[in-house]
Each structure stands twice: as structure tokens, then as C-alpha cells.
Tab-separated table of C-alpha atoms in Angstrom:
chain	number	residue	atom	x	y	z
A	1262	LEU	CA	0.025	0.056	0.020
A	1263	ASP	CA	2.926	2.397	0.942
A	1264	THR	CA	4.577	1.643	-2.571
A	1265	ALA	CA	1.134	2.434	-4.413
A	1266	LEU	CA	0.372	5.394	-2.447
A	1267	THR	CA	4.022	6.830	-2.991
A	1268	HIS	CA	3.608	6.083	-6.761
A	1269	TRP	CA	0.396	7.792	-6.806
A	1270	ALA	CA	1.676	11.055	-5.165
A	1271	ASP	CA	4.764	10.897	-7.585
A	1272	THR	CA	2.257	10.669	-10.497
A	1273	VAL	CA	0.068	13.592	-9.156
A	1274	ALA	CA	3.160	15.505	-8.368
A	1275	ALA	CA	4.541	15.007	-11.933
A	1276	THR	CA	0.988	16.041	-13.369
A	1277	THR	CA	0.034	18.994	-11.302
A	1278	GLY	CA	3.647	20.357	-10.944
A	1279	ALA	CA	3.570	20.672	-7.235
A	1280	ASP	CA	4.151	18.105	-4.418
A	1281	ARG	CA	1.458	18.190	-1.595
A	1282	ARG	CA	2.200	15.161	0.271
A	1283	ASP	CA	3.877	16.692	3.059
A	1284	THR	CA	1.473	19.360	3.527
A	1285	ALA	CA	-0.175	19.678	6.952
A	1286	GLY	CA	-3.360	17.459	6.945
A	1287	ALA	CA	-2.692	15.924	3.576
A	1288	GLY	CA	-2.931	12.385	5.075
A	1289	ALA	CA	-6.478	13.201	6.843
A	1290	ALA	CA	-9.078	10.535	6.099
A	1291	GLY	CA	-6.658	8.121	4.118
A	1292	GLY	CA	-5.324	10.739	1.857
A	1293	VAL	CA	-8.382	12.879	1.061
A	1294	GLY	CA	-6.575	15.791	2.177
A	1295	PHE	CA	-3.780	15.255	-0.271
A	1296	ALA	CA	-6.408	14.608	-3.111
A	1297	ALA	CA	-8.216	17.838	-2.332
A	1298	LEU	CA	-4.832	19.737	-2.146
A	1299	ALA	CA	-3.225	18.095	-5.099
A	1300	ILE	CA	-6.256	17.878	-7.676
A	1301	LEU	CA	-8.858	20.219	-6.493
A	1302	ASP	CA	-6.637	22.964	-5.239
A	1303	ALA	CA	-8.404	23.133	-2.173
A	1304	THR	CA	-7.437	24.842	1.057
A	1305	LEU	CA	-7.320	22.930	4.385
A	1306	VAL	CA	-8.814	24.518	7.267
A	1307	PRO	CA	-8.868	22.775	10.676
A	1308	GLY	CA	-12.329	21.329	11.415
A	1309	ILE	CA	-13.089	23.284	14.542
A	1310	GLU	CA	-12.014	26.464	13.011
A	1311	LEU	CA	-14.395	25.828	10.064
A	1312	ILE	CA	-17.253	24.910	12.794
A	1313	LEU	CA	-16.692	27.792	14.898
A	1314	ASN	CA	-16.910	30.320	11.496
A	1315	LEU	CA	-20.068	28.484	10.334
A	1316	ALA	CA	-21.586	28.725	13.958
A	1317	ASP	CA	-20.395	32.554	14.336
A	1318	PHE	CA	-19.088	31.589	17.495
A	1319	ALA	CA	-17.106	34.828	18.193
A	1320	ASN	CA	-20.416	36.943	17.799
A	1321	HIS	CA	-22.251	34.594	20.012
A	1322	LEU	CA	-19.777	35.231	22.947
A	1323	SER	CA	-20.853	38.787	23.686
A	1324	ASN	CA	-22.780	39.000	27.060
A	1325	THR	CA	-21.518	35.654	27.814
A	1326	ASP	CA	-19.900	34.741	31.314
A	1327	LEU	CA	-18.644	31.579	30.863
A	1328	VAL	CA	-18.001	28.926	28.212
A	1329	ILE	CA	-18.211	25.245	29.099
A	1330	THR	CA	-16.921	22.524	26.473
A	1331	GLY	CA	-16.375	19.110	27.055
A	1332	GLU	CA	-14.811	15.761	25.798
A	1333	GLY	CA	-14.453	12.275	26.948
A	1334	THR	CA	-10.670	12.632	28.041
A	1335	LEU	CA	-9.103	15.654	28.119
A	1336	ASP	CA	-5.286	14.847	27.010
A	1337	GLU	CA	-2.512	16.024	25.006
A	1338	GLN	CA	-4.567	14.836	21.697
A	1339	THR	CA	-7.182	17.452	22.698
A	1340	LEU	CA	-4.819	20.303	22.574
A	1341	HIS	CA	-3.998	19.462	18.695
A	1342	GLY	CA	-6.941	20.418	16.774
A	1343	LYS	CA	-9.799	19.075	18.808
A	1344	ALA	CA	-13.153	20.851	19.453
A	1345	PRO	CA	-12.541	21.847	23.274
A	1346	ALA	CA	-9.265	23.305	22.514
A	1347	GLY	CA	-10.493	25.513	19.594
A	1348	VAL	CA	-13.587	26.873	21.722
A	1349	ALA	CA	-11.021	27.518	24.406
A	1350	THR	CA	-8.803	29.519	22.067
A	1351	ALA	CA	-11.814	31.398	20.639
A	1352	ALA	CA	-13.171	32.357	23.999
A	1353	GLN	CA	-9.979	33.120	25.492
A	1354	ALA	CA	-9.507	35.586	22.711
A	1355	ALA	CA	-12.665	37.307	23.756
A	1356	ALA	CA	-11.362	37.337	27.627
A	1357	ILE	CA	-14.178	34.862	28.450
A	1358	PRO	CA	-13.438	32.086	31.002
A	1359	VAL	CA	-13.597	28.230	29.759
A	1360	ILE	CA	-14.271	25.306	31.655
A	1361	ALA	CA	-13.684	22.018	30.554
A	1362	VAL	CA	-15.976	19.177	31.574
A	1363	CYS	CA	-14.667	15.545	30.788
A	1364	GLY	CA	-14.641	12.080	31.927
A	1365	GLN	CA	-10.807	12.035	32.605
A	1366	ASN	CA	-8.356	14.714	32.726
A	1367	THR	CA	-4.634	14.116	32.094
A	1368	LEU	CA	-3.265	17.439	31.784
A	1369	ALA	CA	-1.620	19.639	34.588
A	1370	GLN	CA	-3.215	22.850	35.521
A	1371	PRO	CA	-0.260	24.777	33.746
A	1372	ARG	CA	-0.890	22.964	30.602
A	1373	LEU	CA	-4.639	23.624	30.670
A	1374	HIS	CA	-4.238	27.438	31.421
A	1375	ALA	CA	-1.566	27.936	28.504
A	1376	ALA	CA	-4.368	26.106	26.170
A	1377	GLY	CA	-6.914	28.760	27.305
A	1378	PHE	CA	-8.790	26.607	29.859
A	1379	THR	CA	-9.755	28.315	33.231
A	1380	ALA	CA	-10.281	25.065	34.769
A	1381	ALA	CA	-11.054	21.384	34.066
A	1382	TYR	CA	-13.597	19.128	36.039
A	1383	SER	CA	-13.618	15.318	35.439
A	1384	LEU	CA	-15.980	12.741	36.496
A	1385	SER	CA	-13.227	10.576	37.420
A	1386	SER	CA	-11.889	13.082	40.179
A	1387	ILE	CA	-15.243	12.744	41.935
A	1388	GLU	CA	-15.847	9.115	41.093
A	1389	PRO	CA	-12.805	6.945	40.333
A	1390	ASP	CA	-14.871	3.820	39.544
A	1391	ILE	CA	-15.297	4.239	35.583
A	1392	THR	CA	-18.344	2.121	35.905
A	1393	ARG	CA	-20.257	4.187	38.289
A	1394	CYS	CA	-18.919	7.287	35.922
A	1395	PHE	CA	-21.066	5.746	33.143
A	1396	THR	CA	-23.982	4.586	35.159
A	1397	GLU	CA	-24.040	7.635	37.573
A	1398	GLY	CA	-23.167	10.094	34.891
A	1399	LYS	CA	-26.267	12.297	35.292
A	1400	THR	CA	-25.884	12.608	38.786
A	1401	LEU	CA	-22.174	13.523	38.665
A	1402	LEU	CA	-22.505	15.821	36.063
A	1403	LYS	CA	-25.418	17.606	38.144
A	1404	HIS	CA	-22.885	17.897	40.923
A	1405	LEU	CA	-20.319	19.577	38.872
A	1406	GLY	CA	-22.836	21.660	37.089
A	1407	THR	CA	-23.751	23.020	40.609
A	1408	HIS	CA	-20.104	23.637	41.402
A	1409	ILE	CA	-19.130	25.316	38.256
A	1410	ALA	CA	-22.434	27.732	38.582
A	1411	THR	CA	-21.389	28.417	42.138
A	1412	HIS	CA	-17.854	29.088	41.693
A	1413	HIS	CA	-17.289	30.340	38.282
A	1414	LEU	CA	-20.414	32.338	37.481
A	1415	PRO	CA	-21.105	35.949	38.932
A	1416	GLN	CA	-23.873	35.339	41.207
A	1417	THR	CA	-26.104	37.877	39.336
A	1418	ALA	CA	-25.939	35.321	36.588
A	1419	ILE	CA	-27.419	32.556	38.762
A	1420	PRO	CA	-31.182	32.627	38.562
A	1421	PRO	CA	-32.811	32.492	42.152
A	1422	PRO	CA	-34.461	28.945	42.709
A	1423	PRO	CA	-38.445	29.293	42.098
A	1424	PRO	CA	-40.610	29.262	44.958
A	1425	PRO	CA	-42.277	26.465	46.301
A	1426	ASN	CA	-44.964	24.661	44.319
A	1427	HIS	CA	-43.886	26.723	41.454
A	1428	GLN	CA	-44.944	25.054	38.169
A	1429	THR	CA	-42.171	25.402	35.215
A	1430	PRO	CA	-43.683	25.435	31.820
């Protein structure tokens, strides 16, 4: 397979006059990035950058007190193009704190701060049994959500509890 792909890249380079095989993203999706670059003259954009632009994320940050993002495992891979890192970078540029909620976190606090995260909270830090993290995820997330709201939102942003016997629509 390596020999065939090398031959194909050589043929494309000779035909188009440009060798794009070492361009970042060219190997993505089994070489689709290379084909898009070399044959279609495409421009590759990181996925999270594209999604944030399509969602007009930066404009949605006005009047925002806090951004919360999440991932199963917050680790070094997260910091190399995954959605939470892109969200953190965009929110940090707007001077809005970013909290990550995850199943597991392997990043040290200095690394998190450098990537734009104010803090990270993992289910495994409050429940070390991974099975219970799955079976009791709703309860654990509610606990983390309460903690985040209490410690990271201005008190004026937290609505008061409804009066007793209050019906919500």
C-alpha cells in the first residue's frame, strides 16, 4: 500500500507540478486531504476553525459570562485540533473564561491554562470507579454543574430558585 500511495503521489506531483504530500492535513481521512489539495487545489482548514466560523461563535460570545466545553478524555490530543481546544482558544481571545468538563483529565493545570482553559473538572476526580461514572453520569454531571455555577459564574448570573410549588412550563 505504501508503494502504491507513493507512486500515486509521485504521479500527481508530476502531473500537477506541485508535490503536496507533506502538507499538514494531506494524510487526513486516508489521503483525502492530499487529493483535495493536489487535484482540487483546495485549502485545508482545521475542522474546529470551520465549525466555529460557520456557527459565528465569536459573535455569540457577547454578553457571555462563561463557556463550558467537554470531551471524554482531556489529554494532549485535545490540544492538537480537537473541538474543546478550539473553543477555549476562541473564548480566551474574547476574554471569557472556559471550563472543560470531561470523563478523565490527564493535563496538568499549567498546560490547561496555556491552552486557554480556566479550569477542568472530570467525573473520574469525584468518582474513581469508571463503571459508576457511566451509570451515574447524570448525577455526577449535575454535581459538577452546580459546582461550576457556584464557583465560576457571577452570582447575578445564577437565577434564584423558584418558589415552593412553582410550576415551570
